[in-house]
Amino acid sequence: MRTRRDLMTGGAALVLAGLAKPALANVLQSPARTLSFENLHTGEKLNLEYWAGGQYVPQALTSINYLLRDYRSGEVHPIRPDLLDLLHVLHGQLGSAKPFEVISGYRSPGTNAKLHQRSNGVAAHSLHMDGMAIDIRLPDRQLAELHKAALAMRAGGVGYYPSLDFVHVDVGRVRRWGAVG
Ligand SMILES: [Zn+2]
């Protein structure tokens, strides 16, 4: 009979199998998962193990949530751990040695409404408001390369913004928009 722990482990493995191509499964099977970020608005940097010993590290998630807060309002919101896994795999696949540069993480409803008013490129209910989306670039990789790798994961939405120099990734439905790269 399977224990509760086995079932939970199996559930996580299924989620990850859905997220990653078979070749990437190894990346997620390593004993630790790391991420590094630089928030371009605040200058804050992080480089940490957010998953270790078979589970997410609560203190690490707290630090990440803070770094990815709405820098305009200061509001903090939990970032979905599966978005972090997506980023971890993406980073490994690209073989980057640099932190993700973050243009936008969490957006409060107030901030999103303002941005939506100003630009039709911002959805009225953006997944940024649910901690499910992030706008990023990698300083040691071409934006087109990052875009292509994100699309290949088929893990959620991918938006391409070459004129603004970032790629949007989220853990919503698989879809794409923006100029073809
Ligand atoms: Zn975005």
Coordinates of C-alpha atoms and ligand atoms in Angstrom, one line a residue:
M1 CA 0.0 0.0 0.0
R2 CA 1.3 3.4 -0.9
T3 CA 1.9 5.9 1.9
R4 CA 0.6 9.5 1.8
R5 CA 4.2 10.6 1.3
D6 CA 4.6 8.3 -1.8
L7 CA 1.4 9.7 -3.2
M8 CA 2.5 13.3 -2.7
T9 CA 5.9 12.6 -4.3
G10 CA 4.1 10.9 -7.2
G11 CA 1.9 13.9 -7.6
A12 CA 4.8 16.3 -7.8
A13 CA 6.6 14.0 -10.2
L14 CA 3.5 14.1 -12.5
V15 CA 3.4 17.9 -12.4
L16 CA 7.1 18.0 -13.3
A17 CA 6.7 15.4 -16.0
G18 CA 4.0 17.6 -17.5
L19 CA 6.3 20.6 -17.2
A20 CA 9.6 19.3 -18.5
K21 CA 10.6 17.3 -21.6
P22 CA 12.1 13.9 -20.8
A23 CA 15.6 15.2 -21.4
L24 CA 15.0 17.8 -18.7
A25 CA 13.7 15.4 -16.1
N26 CA 17.3 15.0 -14.9
V27 CA 17.5 18.7 -14.1
L28 CA 14.5 18.3 -11.7
Q29 CA 15.8 15.1 -10.2
S30 CA 18.9 16.7 -8.8
P31 CA 18.9 17.0 -5.0
A32 CA 18.6 20.7 -5.0
R33 CA 17.1 23.3 -7.3
T34 CA 18.5 26.8 -7.4
L35 CA 17.5 30.1 -8.9
S36 CA 19.1 33.5 -9.2
F37 CA 17.4 36.8 -9.9
E38 CA 18.2 40.4 -10.2
N39 CA 15.3 42.8 -9.9
L40 CA 16.1 45.6 -12.4
H41 CA 13.8 48.1 -10.6
T42 CA 15.2 47.7 -7.1
G43 CA 18.7 46.3 -7.8
E44 CA 18.0 43.4 -5.4
K45 CA 19.7 40.1 -6.1
L46 CA 19.1 36.6 -4.9
N47 CA 20.9 33.3 -5.5
L48 CA 19.5 30.4 -3.5
E49 CA 18.3 26.9 -3.2
Y50 CA 14.5 27.1 -3.3
W51 CA 14.0 23.3 -3.3
A52 CA 16.2 20.9 -1.2
G53 CA 15.8 17.5 0.5
G54 CA 12.7 16.7 -1.5
Q55 CA 10.7 19.9 -0.7
Y56 CA 10.4 23.6 -1.3
V57 CA 12.3 25.7 1.2
P58 CA 9.9 28.0 2.9
Q59 CA 12.5 30.7 3.8
A60 CA 13.7 30.7 0.2
L61 CA 10.1 31.1 -1.1
T62 CA 9.7 34.0 1.3
S63 CA 12.8 35.7 -0.1
I64 CA 11.8 35.1 -3.7
N65 CA 8.2 36.4 -3.0
Y66 CA 9.7 39.6 -1.6
L67 CA 12.2 40.2 -4.5
L68 CA 9.3 39.6 -7.0
R69 CA 6.9 41.9 -5.1
D70 CA 5.0 44.8 -6.8
Y71 CA 7.8 47.3 -6.6
R72 CA 5.4 50.2 -7.3
S73 CA 3.1 49.5 -4.3
G74 CA 5.4 47.3 -2.1
E75 CA 2.8 44.6 -2.0
V76 CA 4.0 41.0 -1.6
H77 CA 2.2 38.0 -3.0
P78 CA 3.1 34.3 -3.1
I79 CA 4.7 33.3 -6.4
R80 CA 3.6 29.9 -7.7
P81 CA 6.3 27.3 -7.1
D82 CA 5.7 25.7 -10.4
L83 CA 6.6 29.0 -12.0
L84 CA 9.9 28.7 -10.2
D85 CA 10.4 25.2 -11.5
L86 CA 9.7 26.4 -15.0
L87 CA 12.4 29.1 -14.6
H88 CA 14.9 26.6 -13.0
V89 CA 14.5 24.2 -16.0
L90 CA 14.6 27.0 -18.5
H91 CA 17.8 28.3 -17.0
G92 CA 19.4 24.9 -17.0
Q93 CA 18.4 24.2 -20.6
L94 CA 20.0 27.5 -21.8
G95 CA 23.1 26.8 -19.8
S96 CA 23.2 30.4 -18.6
A97 CA 25.7 31.5 -15.9
K98 CA 23.8 34.7 -15.1
P99 CA 20.8 35.5 -13.0
F100 CA 17.4 36.1 -14.5
E101 CA 16.9 39.9 -14.9
V102 CA 13.3 40.6 -13.7
I103 CA 11.3 43.3 -15.3
S104 CA 8.0 42.4 -13.7
G105 CA 6.9 39.7 -11.2
Y106 CA 3.8 40.2 -9.0
R107 CA 1.5 43.0 -9.9
S108 CA -1.2 44.2 -7.5
P109 CA -4.7 44.8 -8.9
G110 CA -4.2 48.6 -8.5
T111 CA -0.9 48.5 -10.4
N112 CA -2.2 46.2 -13.1
A113 CA -5.3 48.4 -13.6
K114 CA -3.0 51.5 -14.2
L115 CA -0.8 49.6 -16.6
H116 CA -3.9 48.2 -18.4
Q117 CA -5.2 51.7 -18.9
R118 CA -1.9 52.9 -20.3
S119 CA -1.2 50.0 -22.6
N120 CA -3.4 47.5 -24.5
G121 CA -0.5 45.0 -24.1
V122 CA -1.5 44.6 -20.5
A123 CA -4.4 42.3 -19.8
A124 CA -7.2 43.5 -17.5
H125 CA -6.6 40.4 -15.4
S126 CA -3.0 39.6 -15.9
L127 CA -1.6 36.3 -14.5
H128 CA 1.0 38.6 -12.8
M129 CA -1.8 39.4 -10.4
D130 CA -1.9 35.7 -9.3
G131 CA 1.8 35.2 -8.9
M132 CA 1.8 33.0 -12.0
A133 CA 3.8 35.2 -14.4
I134 CA 7.1 36.9 -14.8
D135 CA 8.8 39.1 -17.4
I136 CA 12.5 38.2 -17.8
R137 CA 15.6 38.3 -19.8
L138 CA 19.1 36.7 -19.4
P139 CA 22.1 38.9 -19.9
D140 CA 24.3 36.1 -21.4
R141 CA 21.6 34.8 -23.9
Q142 CA 19.9 36.3 -26.9
L143 CA 16.3 37.2 -26.2
A144 CA 15.2 35.1 -29.3
E145 CA 17.0 32.1 -27.8
L146 CA 15.2 32.5 -24.4
H147 CA 11.9 32.9 -26.3
K148 CA 12.5 29.7 -28.3
A149 CA 13.4 27.7 -25.2
A150 CA 10.4 28.9 -23.3
L151 CA 8.1 28.0 -26.2
A152 CA 9.7 24.5 -26.4
M153 CA 8.8 23.8 -22.8
R154 CA 5.1 24.1 -23.5
A155 CA 4.6 24.8 -19.8
G156 CA 2.2 27.8 -20.1
G157 CA 1.9 31.2 -21.8
V158 CA 4.9 32.8 -23.6
G159 CA 4.8 36.4 -24.7
Y160 CA 7.6 37.9 -26.8
Y161 CA 8.5 41.6 -26.4
P162 CA 11.7 42.3 -28.4
S163 CA 11.2 46.0 -28.4
L164 CA 11.1 46.1 -24.6
D165 CA 13.7 43.4 -24.4
F166 CA 11.9 40.8 -22.3
V167 CA 10.0 37.5 -22.5
H168 CA 6.9 36.9 -20.5
V169 CA 6.4 33.3 -19.2
D170 CA 3.5 32.1 -17.0
V171 CA 2.0 28.8 -15.8
G172 CA -1.4 29.5 -17.2
R173 CA -2.8 27.7 -20.3
V174 CA -0.2 27.0 -23.1
R175 CA -0.5 29.9 -25.5
R176 CA 1.8 32.4 -27.2
W177 CA 1.7 36.0 -28.4
G178 CA 4.0 38.7 -29.7
A179 CA 6.3 38.9 -32.6
V180 CA 7.5 35.6 -34.0
G181 CA 11.1 35.0 -33.0
Ligands
ZN1 ZN 4.2 39.6 -18.3

